[in-house]
């Protein structure tokens, strides 16, 4: 209604996103040096930290601007990983459990004043 063609905007957004995903894949491949197939959802670890940052940013979006919320949540997630490493928690499952618990707690705290259906 305001002059924005929704179909073109979605297609352009998908194209821009796919270019960035392609660049990230090329950088990841050059950094890792090889690609190994995994089974049993072991590759989920690649997207777990960015997903945690995104979910925390959505939880903080009610308090801060989304850009600021992404920066704050990424600092929180990386600090949590560093603190757990310093405390001697082995990297892997227990650190991912701690980050998942942090995301759930922050999501609950962000929605506690909201009355109605939470989307």
Backbone atoms as SQL, in Angstrom:
CREATE TABLE atoms (id INTEGER PRIMARY KEY, chain TEXT, resi INTEGER, resn TEXT, atom TEXT, x REAL, y REAL, z REAL);
INSERT INTO atoms VALUES
  (1, 'A', 1, 'UNK', 'N', 0.808, -1.197, 0.000),
  (2, 'A', 1, 'UNK', 'CA', 0.000, 0.000, 0.000),
  (3, 'A', 1, 'UNK', 'C', 0.854, 1.265, 0.000),
  (4, 'A', 2, 'UNK', 'N', 2.105, 1.134, 0.376),
  (5, 'A', 2, 'UNK', 'CA', 2.973, 2.314, 0.436),
  (6, 'A', 2, 'UNK', 'C', 3.942, 2.362, -0.739),
  (7, 'A', 3, 'UNK', 'N', 3.717, 1.579, -1.779),
  (8, 'A', 3, 'UNK', 'CA', 4.550, 1.630, -2.958),
  (9, 'A', 3, 'UNK', 'C', 5.682, 0.633, -2.978),
  (10, 'A', 4, 'UNK', 'N', 5.748, -0.274, -2.016),
  (11, 'A', 4, 'UNK', 'CA', 6.804, -1.284, -1.996),
  (12, 'A', 4, 'UNK', 'C', 6.240, -2.569, -2.589),
  (13, 'A', 5, 'UNK', 'N', 6.898, -3.053, -3.628),
  (14, 'A', 5, 'UNK', 'CA', 6.484, -4.311, -4.241),
  (15, 'A', 5, 'UNK', 'C', 7.030, -5.450, -3.379),
  (16, 'A', 6, 'UNK', 'N', 6.140, -6.143, -2.705),
  (17, 'A', 6, 'UNK', 'CA', 6.530, -7.160, -1.742),
  (18, 'A', 6, 'UNK', 'C', 7.261, -8.318, -2.417),
  (19, 'A', 7, 'UNK', 'N', 6.788, -8.746, -3.568),
  (20, 'A', 7, 'UNK', 'CA', 7.402, -9.870, -4.263),
  (21, 'A', 7, 'UNK', 'C', 8.841, -9.544, -4.659),
  (22, 'A', 8, 'UNK', 'N', 9.060, -8.358, -5.208),
  (23, 'A', 8, 'UNK', 'CA', 10.419, -7.967, -5.587),
  (24, 'A', 8, 'UNK', 'C', 11.311, -7.814, -4.361),
  (25, 'A', 9, 'UNK', 'N', 10.762, -7.303, -3.280),
  (26, 'A', 9, 'UNK', 'CA', 11.558, -7.131, -2.061),
  (27, 'A', 9, 'UNK', 'C', 11.978, -8.481, -1.493),
  (28, 'A', 10, 'UNK', 'N', 11.088, -9.463, -1.524),
  (29, 'A', 10, 'UNK', 'CA', 11.419, -10.799, -1.029),
  (30, 'A', 10, 'UNK', 'C', 12.478, -11.454, -1.913),
  (31, 'A', 11, 'UNK', 'N', 12.346, -11.321, -3.217),
  (32, 'A', 11, 'UNK', 'CA', 13.326, -11.903, -4.137),
  (33, 'A', 11, 'UNK', 'C', 14.682, -11.238, -3.960),
  (34, 'A', 12, 'UNK', 'N', 14.710, -9.913, -3.866),
  (35, 'A', 12, 'UNK', 'CA', 15.986, -9.209, -3.668),
  (36, 'A', 12, 'UNK', 'C', 16.615, -9.566, -2.325),
  (37, 'A', 13, 'UNK', 'N', 15.802, -9.684, -1.290),
  (38, 'A', 13, 'UNK', 'CA', 16.327, -10.085, 0.014),
  (39, 'A', 13, 'UNK', 'C', 16.901, -11.487, -0.021),
  (40, 'A', 14, 'UNK', 'N', 16.227, -12.392, -0.721),
  (41, 'A', 14, 'UNK', 'CA', 16.742, -13.753, -0.869),
  (42, 'A', 14, 'UNK', 'C', 18.044, -13.789, -1.649),
  (43, 'A', 15, 'UNK', 'N', 18.147, -12.968, -2.691),
  (44, 'A', 15, 'UNK', 'CA', 19.385, -12.919, -3.466),
  (45, 'A', 15, 'UNK', 'C', 20.542, -12.368, -2.637),
  (46, 'A', 16, 'UNK', 'N', 20.299, -11.299, -1.901),
  (47, 'A', 16, 'UNK', 'CA', 21.356, -10.725, -1.058),
  (48, 'A', 16, 'UNK', 'C', 21.776, -11.723, 0.019),
  (49, 'A', 17, 'UNK', 'N', 20.803, -12.390, 0.636),
  (50, 'A', 17, 'UNK', 'CA', 21.105, -13.384, 1.647),
  (51, 'A', 17, 'UNK', 'C', 21.893, -14.549, 1.083),
  (52, 'A', 18, 'UNK', 'N', 21.539, -15.001, -0.117),
  (53, 'A', 18, 'UNK', 'CA', 22.258, -16.129, -0.718),
  (54, 'A', 18, 'UNK', 'C', 23.681, -15.750, -1.098),
  (55, 'A', 19, 'UNK', 'N', 23.904, -14.492, -1.500),
  (56, 'A', 19, 'UNK', 'CA', 25.268, -14.044, -1.790),
  (57, 'A', 19, 'UNK', 'C', 26.111, -14.083, -0.515),
  (58, 'A', 20, 'UNK', 'N', 25.551, -13.599, 0.592),
  (59, 'A', 20, 'UNK', 'CA', 26.294, -13.613, 1.848),
  (60, 'A', 20, 'UNK', 'C', 26.524, -15.039, 2.362),
  (61, 'A', 21, 'UNK', 'N', 25.563, -15.916, 2.175),
  (62, 'A', 21, 'UNK', 'CA', 25.752, -17.315, 2.570),
  (63, 'A', 21, 'UNK', 'C', 26.835, -17.967, 1.717),
  (64, 'A', 22, 'UNK', 'N', 26.858, -17.657, 0.429),
  (65, 'A', 22, 'UNK', 'CA', 27.910, -18.179, -0.440),
  (66, 'A', 22, 'UNK', 'C', 29.285, -17.682, -0.031),
  (67, 'A', 23, 'UNK', 'N', 29.387, -16.391, 0.305),
  (68, 'A', 23, 'UNK', 'CA', 30.666, -15.845, 0.768),
  (69, 'A', 23, 'UNK', 'C', 31.095, -16.487, 2.083),
  (70, 'A', 24, 'UNK', 'N', 30.161, -16.658, 2.986),
  (71, 'A', 24, 'UNK', 'CA', 30.484, -17.288, 4.270),
  (72, 'A', 24, 'UNK', 'C', 30.922, -18.741, 4.063),
  (73, 'A', 25, 'UNK', 'N', 30.290, -19.436, 3.146),
  (74, 'A', 25, 'UNK', 'CA', 30.686, -20.822, 2.861),
  (75, 'A', 25, 'UNK', 'C', 32.081, -20.885, 2.266),
  (76, 'A', 26, 'UNK', 'N', 32.390, -19.959, 1.359),
  (77, 'A', 26, 'UNK', 'CA', 33.725, -19.942, 0.761),
  (78, 'A', 26, 'UNK', 'C', 34.790, -19.626, 1.804),
  (79, 'A', 27, 'UNK', 'N', 34.498, -18.690, 2.689),
  (80, 'A', 27, 'UNK', 'CA', 35.448, -18.355, 3.751),
  (81, 'A', 27, 'UNK', 'C', 35.609, -19.529, 4.711),
  (82, 'A', 28, 'UNK', 'N', 34.510, -20.180, 5.062),
  (83, 'A', 28, 'UNK', 'CA', 34.576, -21.342, 5.951),
  (84, 'A', 28, 'UNK', 'C', 35.376, -22.474, 5.300),
  (85, 'A', 29, 'UNK', 'N', 35.185, -22.681, 4.014),
  (86, 'A', 29, 'UNK', 'CA', 35.921, -23.733, 3.304),
  (87, 'A', 29, 'UNK', 'C', 37.406, -23.414, 3.244),
  (88, 'A', 30, 'UNK', 'N', 37.756, -22.159, 2.990),
  (89, 'A', 30, 'UNK', 'CA', 39.173, -21.809, 2.929),
  (90, 'A', 30, 'UNK', 'C', 39.813, -21.884, 4.319),
  (91, 'A', 31, 'UNK', 'N', 39.043, -21.629, 5.340),
  (92, 'A', 31, 'UNK', 'CA', 39.572, -21.711, 6.706),
  (93, 'A', 31, 'UNK', 'C', 39.734, -23.163, 7.144),
  (94, 'A', 32, 'UNK', 'N', 38.719, -23.987, 6.878),
  (95, 'A', 32, 'UNK', 'CA', 38.749, -25.378, 7.323),
  (96, 'A', 32, 'UNK', 'C', 39.671, -26.229, 6.451),
  (97, 'A', 33, 'UNK', 'N', 39.715, -25.950, 5.171),
  (98, 'A', 33, 'UNK', 'CA', 40.585, -26.708, 4.279),
  (99, 'A', 33, 'UNK', 'C', 39.947, -27.949, 3.685),
  (100, 'A', 34, 'UNK', 'N', 38.901, -28.451, 4.295),
  (101, 'A', 34, 'UNK', 'CA', 38.226, -29.636, 3.771),
  (102, 'A', 34, 'UNK', 'C', 36.794, -29.671, 4.303),
  (103, 'A', 35, 'UNK', 'N', 35.978, -30.417, 3.609),
  (104, 'A', 35, 'UNK', 'CA', 34.595, -30.605, 4.021),
  (105, 'A', 35, 'UNK', 'C', 34.399, -32.080, 4.321),
  (106, 'A', 36, 'UNK', 'N', 33.894, -32.354, 5.502),
  (107, 'A', 36, 'UNK', 'CA', 33.664, -33.742, 5.899),
  (108, 'A', 36, 'UNK', 'C', 32.157, -33.931, 6.104),
  (109, 'A', 37, 'UNK', 'N', 31.586, -34.981, 5.526),
  (110, 'A', 37, 'UNK', 'CA', 30.175, -35.234, 5.778),
  (111, 'A', 37, 'UNK', 'C', 29.968, -35.708, 7.216),
  (112, 'A', 38, 'UNK', 'N', 28.874, -35.264, 7.812),
  (113, 'A', 38, 'UNK', 'CA', 28.574, -35.656, 9.184),
  (114, 'A', 38, 'UNK', 'C', 27.193, -36.296, 9.235),
  (115, 'A', 39, 'UNK', 'N', 26.993, -37.108, 10.242),
  (116, 'A', 39, 'UNK', 'CA', 25.707, -37.748, 10.446),
  (117, 'A', 39, 'UNK', 'C', 25.207, -37.420, 11.840),
  (118, 'A', 40, 'UNK', 'N', 23.959, -37.644, 12.070),
  (119, 'A', 40, 'UNK', 'CA', 23.398, -37.458, 13.406),
  (120, 'A', 40, 'UNK', 'C', 23.305, -36.008, 13.833),
  (121, 'A', 41, 'UNK', 'N', 23.089, -35.090, 12.894),
  (122, 'A', 41, 'UNK', 'CA', 22.950, -33.661, 13.167),
  (123, 'A', 41, 'UNK', 'C', 24.187, -33.062, 13.843),
  (124, 'A', 42, 'UNK', 'N', 25.368, -33.567, 13.542),
  (125, 'A', 42, 'UNK', 'CA', 26.583, -32.990, 14.096),
  (126, 'A', 42, 'UNK', 'C', 26.909, -31.634, 13.492),
  (127, 'A', 43, 'UNK', 'N', 26.369, -31.347, 12.301),
  (128, 'A', 43, 'UNK', 'CA', 26.642, -30.059, 11.665),
  (129, 'A', 43, 'UNK', 'C', 25.815, -28.934, 12.277),
  (130, 'A', 44, 'UNK', 'N', 24.916, -29.238, 13.198),
  (131, 'A', 44, 'UNK', 'CA', 24.091, -28.207, 13.821),
  (132, 'A', 44, 'UNK', 'C', 24.946, -27.257, 14.660),
  (133, 'A', 45, 'UNK', 'N', 26.136, -27.699, 15.053),
  (134, 'A', 45, 'UNK', 'CA', 27.021, -26.847, 15.846),
  (135, 'A', 45, 'UNK', 'C', 27.465, -25.619, 15.065),
  (136, 'A', 46, 'UNK', 'N', 27.459, -25.683, 13.727),
  (137, 'A', 46, 'UNK', 'CA', 27.853, -24.532, 12.924),
  (138, 'A', 46, 'UNK', 'C', 26.861, -23.391, 13.038),
  (139, 'A', 47, 'UNK', 'N', 25.592, -23.704, 13.228),
  (140, 'A', 47, 'UNK', 'CA', 24.595, -22.638, 13.281),
  (141, 'A', 47, 'UNK', 'C', 24.085, -22.378, 14.694),
  (142, 'A', 48, 'UNK', 'N', 24.590, -23.098, 15.681),
  (143, 'A', 48, 'UNK', 'CA', 24.051, -22.951, 17.026),
  (144, 'A', 48, 'UNK', 'C', 24.371, -21.590, 17.628),
  (145, 'A', 49, 'UNK', 'N', 25.600, -21.130, 17.515),
  (146, 'A', 49, 'UNK', 'CA', 25.979, -19.843, 18.104),
  (147, 'A', 49, 'UNK', 'C', 25.273, -18.682, 17.401),
  (148, 'A', 50, 'UNK', 'N', 25.257, -18.610, 16.047),
  (149, 'A', 50, 'UNK', 'CA', 24.496, -17.524, 15.423),
  (150, 'A', 50, 'UNK', 'C', 23.001, -17.564, 15.749),
  (151, 'A', 51, 'UNK', 'N', 22.442, -18.767, 15.866),
  (152, 'A', 51, 'UNK', 'CA', 21.037, -18.887, 16.230),
  (153, 'A', 51, 'UNK', 'C', 20.795, -18.386, 17.645),
  (154, 'A', 52, 'UNK', 'N', 21.694, -18.709, 18.567),
  (155, 'A', 52, 'UNK', 'CA', 21.566, -18.217, 19.940),
  (156, 'A', 52, 'UNK', 'C', 21.657, -16.703, 19.987),
  (157, 'A', 53, 'UNK', 'N', 22.575, -16.123, 19.211),
  (158, 'A', 53, 'UNK', 'CA', 22.699, -14.660, 19.158),
  (159, 'A', 53, 'UNK', 'C', 21.426, -14.033, 18.607),
  (160, 'A', 54, 'UNK', 'N', 20.862, -14.626, 17.570),
  (161, 'A', 54, 'UNK', 'CA', 19.635, -14.093, 16.974),
  (162, 'A', 54, 'UNK', 'C', 18.455, -14.168, 17.944),
  (163, 'A', 55, 'UNK', 'N', 18.306, -15.292, 18.616),
  (164, 'A', 55, 'UNK', 'CA', 17.194, -15.428, 19.555),
  (165, 'A', 55, 'UNK', 'C', 17.338, -14.486, 20.749),
  (166, 'A', 56, 'UNK', 'N', 18.567, -14.308, 21.234),
  (167, 'A', 56, 'UNK', 'CA', 18.774, -13.348, 22.316),
  (168, 'A', 56, 'UNK', 'C', 18.506, -11.926, 21.841),
  (169, 'A', 57, 'UNK', 'N', 18.901, -11.621, 20.613),
  (170, 'A', 57, 'UNK', 'CA', 18.644, -10.281, 20.075),
  (171, 'A', 57, 'UNK', 'C', 17.148, -10.020, 19.954),
  (172, 'A', 58, 'UNK', 'N', 16.390, -11.023, 19.568),
  (173, 'A', 58, 'UNK', 'CA', 14.939, -10.858, 19.522),
  (174, 'A', 58, 'UNK', 'C', 14.367, -10.640, 20.913),
  (175, 'A', 59, 'UNK', 'N', 14.938, -11.304, 21.909),
  (176, 'A', 59, 'UNK', 'CA', 14.468, -11.113, 23.278),
  (177, 'A', 59, 'UNK', 'C', 14.799, -9.711, 23.780),
  (178, 'A', 60, 'UNK', 'N', 15.961, -9.189, 23.394),
  (179, 'A', 60, 'UNK', 'CA', 16.375, -7.850, 23.823),
  (180, 'A', 60, 'UNK', 'C', 15.790, -6.735, 22.965),
  (181, 'A', 61, 'UNK', 'N', 15.098, -7.088, 21.882),
  (182, 'A', 61, 'UNK', 'CA', 14.588, -6.081, 20.962),
  (183, 'A', 61, 'UNK', 'C', 13.549, -5.167, 21.609),
  (184, 'A', 62, 'UNK', 'N', 12.871, -5.629, 22.643),
  (185, 'A', 62, 'UNK', 'CA', 11.896, -4.787, 23.336),
  (186, 'A', 62, 'UNK', 'C', 12.583, -3.684, 24.128),
  (187, 'A', 63, 'UNK', 'N', 13.831, -3.907, 24.515),
  (188, 'A', 63, 'UNK', 'CA', 14.553, -2.939, 25.327),
  (189, 'A', 63, 'UNK', 'C', 15.435, -2.049, 24.463),
  (190, 'A', 64, 'UNK', 'N', 16.157, -2.661, 23.508),
  (191, 'A', 64, 'UNK', 'CA', 17.109, -1.952, 22.671),
  (192, 'A', 64, 'UNK', 'C', 16.676, -1.992, 21.221),
  (193, 'A', 65, 'UNK', 'N', 17.371, -1.200, 20.401),
  (194, 'A', 65, 'UNK', 'CA', 17.249, -1.293, 18.966),
  (195, 'A', 65, 'UNK', 'C', 17.802, -2.650, 18.530),
  (196, 'A', 66, 'UNK', 'N', 17.344, -3.191, 17.403),
  (197, 'A', 66, 'UNK', 'CA', 17.760, -4.524, 16.979),
  (198, 'A', 66, 'UNK', 'C', 19.262, -4.589, 16.728),
  (199, 'A', 67, 'UNK', 'N', 19.837, -3.557, 16.154),
  (200, 'A', 67, 'UNK', 'CA', 21.281, -3.558, 15.890),
  (201, 'A', 67, 'UNK', 'C', 22.074, -3.611, 17.184),
  (202, 'A', 68, 'UNK', 'N', 21.671, -2.825, 18.152),
  (203, 'A', 68, 'UNK', 'CA', 22.345, -2.818, 19.452),
  (204, 'A', 68, 'UNK', 'C', 22.109, -4.150, 20.166),
  (205, 'A', 69, 'UNK', 'N', 20.909, -4.694, 20.023),
  (206, 'A', 69, 'UNK', 'CA', 20.592, -5.974, 20.662),
  (207, 'A', 69, 'UNK', 'C', 21.448, -7.107, 20.109),
  (208, 'A', 70, 'UNK', 'N', 21.738, -7.093, 18.801),
  (209, 'A', 70, 'UNK', 'CA', 22.595, -8.120, 18.208),
  (210, 'A', 70, 'UNK', 'C', 24.007, -8.015, 18.770),
  (211, 'A', 71, 'UNK', 'N', 24.514, -6.800, 18.900),
  (212, 'A', 71, 'UNK', 'CA', 25.865, -6.612, 19.444),
  (213, 'A', 71, 'UNK', 'C', 25.926, -7.075, 20.891),
  (214, 'A', 72, 'UNK', 'N', 24.941, -6.690, 21.685),
  (215, 'A', 72, 'UNK', 'CA', 24.925, -7.077, 23.104),
  (216, 'A', 72, 'UNK', 'C', 24.794, -8.590, 23.253),
  (217, 'A', 73, 'UNK', 'N', 23.905, -9.200, 22.467),
  (218, 'A', 73, 'UNK', 'CA', 23.710, -10.638, 22.601),
  (219, 'A', 73, 'UNK', 'C', 24.921, -11.421, 22.108),
  (220, 'A', 74, 'UNK', 'N', 25.609, -10.936, 21.081),
  (221, 'A', 74, 'UNK', 'CA', 26.810, -11.641, 20.643),
  (222, 'A', 74, 'UNK', 'C', 27.918, -11.550, 21.682),
  (223, 'A', 75, 'UNK', 'N', 28.021, -10.406, 22.365),
  (224, 'A', 75, 'UNK', 'CA', 29.003, -10.275, 23.445),
  (225, 'A', 75, 'UNK', 'C', 28.646, -11.224, 24.588),
  (226, 'A', 76, 'UNK', 'N', 27.365, -11.333, 24.907),
  (227, 'A', 76, 'UNK', 'CA', 26.933, -12.227, 25.992),
  (228, 'A', 76, 'UNK', 'C', 27.249, -13.682, 25.658),
  (229, 'A', 77, 'UNK', 'N', 26.926, -14.108, 24.447),
  (230, 'A', 77, 'UNK', 'CA', 27.141, -15.509, 24.071),
  (231, 'A', 77, 'UNK', 'C', 28.635, -15.843, 24.037),
  (232, 'A', 78, 'UNK', 'N', 29.436, -14.982, 23.436),
  (233, 'A', 78, 'UNK', 'CA', 30.873, -15.251, 23.385),
  (234, 'A', 78, 'UNK', 'C', 31.504, -15.184, 24.770),
  (235, 'A', 79, 'UNK', 'N', 31.034, -14.266, 25.609),
  (236, 'A', 79, 'UNK', 'CA', 31.539, -14.196, 26.985),
  (237, 'A', 79, 'UNK', 'C', 31.185, -15.453, 27.757),
  (238, 'A', 80, 'UNK', 'N', 29.984, -15.961, 27.544),
  (239, 'A', 80, 'UNK', 'CA', 29.576, -17.193, 28.214),
  (240, 'A', 80, 'UNK', 'C', 30.475, -18.365, 27.814),
  (241, 'A', 81, 'UNK', 'N', 30.773, -18.476, 26.511),
  (242, 'A', 81, 'UNK', 'CA', 31.671, -19.536, 26.060),
  (243, 'A', 81, 'UNK', 'C', 33.064, -19.370, 26.662),
  (244, 'A', 82, 'UNK', 'N', 33.567, -18.137, 26.704),
  (245, 'A', 82, 'UNK', 'CA', 34.904, -17.905, 27.260),
  (246, 'A', 82, 'UNK', 'C', 34.947, -18.193, 28.759),
  (247, 'A', 83, 'UNK', 'N', 33.909, -17.793, 29.484),
  (248, 'A', 83, 'UNK', 'CA', 33.863, -18.040, 30.930),
  (249, 'A', 83, 'UNK', 'C', 33.801, -19.533, 31.213),
  (250, 'A', 84, 'UNK', 'N', 32.996, -20.255, 30.438),
  (251, 'A', 84, 'UNK', 'CA', 32.911, -21.706, 30.644),
  (252, 'A', 84, 'UNK', 'C', 34.228, -22.399, 30.310),
  (253, 'A', 85, 'UNK', 'N', 34.948, -21.899, 29.311),
  (254, 'A', 85, 'UNK', 'CA', 36.253, -22.468, 28.991),
  (255, 'A', 85, 'UNK', 'C', 37.247, -22.204, 30.113),
  (256, 'A', 86, 'UNK', 'N', 37.223, -20.984, 30.673),
  (257, 'A', 86, 'UNK', 'CA', 38.114, -20.655, 31.784),
  (258, 'A', 86, 'UNK', 'C', 37.795, -21.506, 33.007),
  (259, 'A', 87, 'UNK', 'N', 36.523, -21.788, 33.238),
  (260, 'A', 87, 'UNK', 'CA', 36.129, -22.613, 34.381),
  (261, 'A', 87, 'UNK', 'C', 36.428, -24.090, 34.182),
  (262, 'A', 88, 'UNK', 'N', 36.866, -24.478, 32.995),
  (263, 'A', 88, 'UNK', 'CA', 37.249, -25.860, 32.759),
  (264, 'A', 88, 'UNK', 'C', 36.145, -26.738, 32.211),
  (265, 'A', 89, 'UNK', 'N', 35.037, -26.149, 31.811),
  (266, 'A', 89, 'UNK', 'CA', 33.957, -26.937, 31.210),
  (267, 'A', 89, 'UNK', 'C', 34.408, -27.353, 29.810),
  (268, 'A', 90, 'UNK', 'N', 34.381, -28.637, 29.486),
  (269, 'A', 90, 'UNK', 'CA', 34.850, -29.057, 28.164),
  (270, 'A', 90, 'UNK', 'C', 33.953, -28.500, 27.063),
  (271, 'A', 91, 'UNK', 'N', 34.596, -28.072, 25.988),
  (272, 'A', 91, 'UNK', 'CA', 33.821, -27.510, 24.883),
  (273, 'A', 91, 'UNK', 'C', 32.993, -28.618, 24.251),
  (274, 'A', 92, 'UNK', 'N', 31.832, -28.253, 23.811),
  (275, 'A', 92, 'UNK', 'CA', 30.933, -29.236, 23.215),
  (276, 'A', 92, 'UNK', 'C', 29.575, -29.186, 23.872),
  (277, 'A', 93, 'UNK', 'N', 29.126, -30.318, 24.327),
  (278, 'A', 93, 'UNK', 'CA', 27.749, -30.463, 24.765),
  (279, 'A', 93, 'UNK', 'C', 27.398, -29.572, 25.948),
  (280, 'A', 94, 'UNK', 'N', 28.230, -29.534, 26.996),
  (281, 'A', 94, 'UNK', 'CA', 27.859, -28.771, 28.187),
  (282, 'A', 94, 'UNK', 'C', 27.867, -27.271, 27.938),
  (283, 'A', 95, 'UNK', 'N', 28.757, -26.795, 27.070),
  (284, 'A', 95, 'UNK', 'CA', 28.736, -25.375, 26.739),
  (285, 'A', 95, 'UNK', 'C', 27.499, -25.043, 25.914),
  (286, 'A', 96, 'UNK', 'N', 27.101, -25.929, 25.029),
  (287, 'A', 96, 'UNK', 'CA', 25.893, -25.700, 24.246),
  (288, 'A', 96, 'UNK', 'C', 24.650, -25.757, 25.130),
  (289, 'A', 97, 'UNK', 'N', 24.652, -26.616, 26.135),
  (290, 'A', 97, 'UNK', 'CA', 23.539, -26.678, 27.080),
  (291, 'A', 97, 'UNK', 'C', 23.440, -25.362, 27.849),
  (292, 'A', 98, 'UNK', 'N', 24.576, -24.814, 28.258),
  (293, 'A', 98, 'UNK', 'CA', 24.574, -23.551, 29.000),
  (294, 'A', 98, 'UNK', 'C', 24.075, -22.404, 28.132),
  (295, 'A', 99, 'UNK', 'N', 24.485, -22.356, 26.880),
  (296, 'A', 99, 'UNK', 'CA', 24.011, -21.299, 25.983),
  (297, 'A', 99, 'UNK', 'C', 22.518, -21.460, 25.710),
  (298, 'A', 100, 'UNK', 'N', 22.059, -22.690, 25.529),
  (299, 'A', 100, 'UNK', 'CA', 20.627, -22.930, 25.324),
  (300, 'A', 100, 'UNK', 'C', 19.807, -22.511, 26.532),
  (301, 'A', 101, 'UNK', 'N', 20.301, -22.796, 27.722),
  (302, 'A', 101, 'UNK', 'CA', 19.602, -22.369, 28.941),
  (303, 'A', 101, 'UNK', 'C', 19.581, -20.851, 29.046),
  (304, 'A', 102, 'UNK', 'N', 20.670, -20.200, 28.675),
  (305, 'A', 102, 'UNK', 'CA', 20.723, -18.735, 28.690),
  (306, 'A', 102, 'UNK', 'C', 19.709, -18.140, 27.718),
  (307, 'A', 103, 'UNK', 'N', 19.584, -18.734, 26.537),
  (308, 'A', 103, 'UNK', 'CA', 18.612, -18.256, 25.550),
  (309, 'A', 103, 'UNK', 'C', 17.191, -18.426, 26.070),
  (310, 'A', 104, 'UNK', 'N', 16.892, -19.565, 26.682),
  (311, 'A', 104, 'UNK', 'CA', 15.544, -19.814, 27.205),
  (312, 'A', 104, 'UNK', 'C', 15.217, -18.848, 28.333),
  (313, 'A', 105, 'UNK', 'N', 16.156, -18.641, 29.251),
  (314, 'A', 105, 'UNK', 'CA', 15.916, -17.726, 30.380),
  (315, 'A', 105, 'UNK', 'C', 15.702, -16.304, 29.882),
  (316, 'A', 106, 'UNK', 'N', 16.532, -15.844, 28.944),
  (317, 'A', 106, 'UNK', 'CA', 16.370, -14.482, 28.426),
  (318, 'A', 106, 'UNK', 'C', 15.059, -14.327, 27.655),
  (319, 'A', 107, 'UNK', 'N', 14.655, -15.364, 26.933),
  (320, 'A', 107, 'UNK', 'CA', 13.375, -15.310, 26.227),
  (321, 'A', 107, 'UNK', 'C', 12.199, -15.237, 27.173),
  (322, 'A', 108, 'UNK', 'N', 12.259, -15.996, 28.265),
  (323, 'A', 108, 'UNK', 'CA', 11.179, -15.968, 29.261),
  (324, 'A', 108, 'UNK', 'C', 11.134, -14.616, 29.950),
  (325, 'A', 109, 'UNK', 'N', 12.295, -14.081, 30.305),
  (326, 'A', 109, 'UNK', 'CA', 12.335, -12.777, 30.969),
  (327, 'A', 109, 'UNK', 'C', 11.858, -11.659, 30.045),
  (328, 'A', 110, 'UNK', 'N', 12.138, -11.785, 28.753),
  (329, 'A', 110, 'UNK', 'CA', 11.700, -10.752, 27.814),
  (330, 'A', 110, 'UNK', 'C', 10.190, -10.778, 27.608),
  (331, 'A', 111, 'UNK', 'N', 9.550, -11.922, 27.793),
  (332, 'A', 111, 'UNK', 'CA', 8.113, -12.040, 27.526),
  (333, 'A', 111, 'UNK', 'C', 7.256, -12.043, 28.793),
  (334, 'A', 112, 'UNK', 'N', 7.820, -11.784, 29.944),
  (335, 'A', 112, 'UNK', 'CA', 7.041, -11.934, 31.180),
  (336, 'A', 112, 'UNK', 'C', 5.983, -10.854, 31.357),
  (337, 'A', 113, 'UNK', 'N', 6.146, -9.676, 30.775),
  (338, 'A', 113, 'UNK', 'CA', 5.139, -8.618, 30.911),
  (339, 'A', 113, 'UNK', 'C', 4.126, -8.642, 29.774),
  (340, 'A', 114, 'UNK', 'N', 4.300, -9.525, 28.821),
  (341, 'A', 114, 'UNK', 'CA', 3.435, -9.556, 27.657),
  (342, 'A', 114, 'UNK', 'C', 2.185, -10.345, 27.967),
  (343, 'A', 115, 'UNK', 'N', 1.030, -9.744, 27.753),
  (344, 'A', 115, 'UNK', 'CA', -0.243, -10.419, 27.971),
  (345, 'A', 115, 'UNK', 'C', -0.797, -10.854, 26.620),
  (346, 'A', 116, 'UNK', 'N', -1.109, -12.113, 26.482),
  (347, 'A', 116, 'UNK', 'CA', -1.670, -12.614, 25.244),
  (348, 'A', 116, 'UNK', 'C', -0.822, -13.738, 24.682),
  (349, 'A', 117, 'UNK', 'N', -0.986, -13.973, 23.407),
  (350, 'A', 117, 'UNK', 'CA', -0.289, -15.064, 22.731),
  (351, 'A', 117, 'UNK', 'C', 1.114, -14.587, 22.357),
  (352, 'A', 118, 'UNK', 'N', 2.117, -15.373, 22.717),
  (353, 'A', 118, 'UNK', 'CA', 3.497, -15.051, 22.375),
  (354, 'A', 118, 'UNK', 'C', 3.839, -15.759, 21.081),
  (355, 'A', 119, 'UNK', 'N', 4.312, -14.999, 20.099),
  (356, 'A', 119, 'UNK', 'CA', 4.639, -15.569, 18.790),
  (357, 'A', 119, 'UNK', 'C', 6.100, -15.909, 18.754);
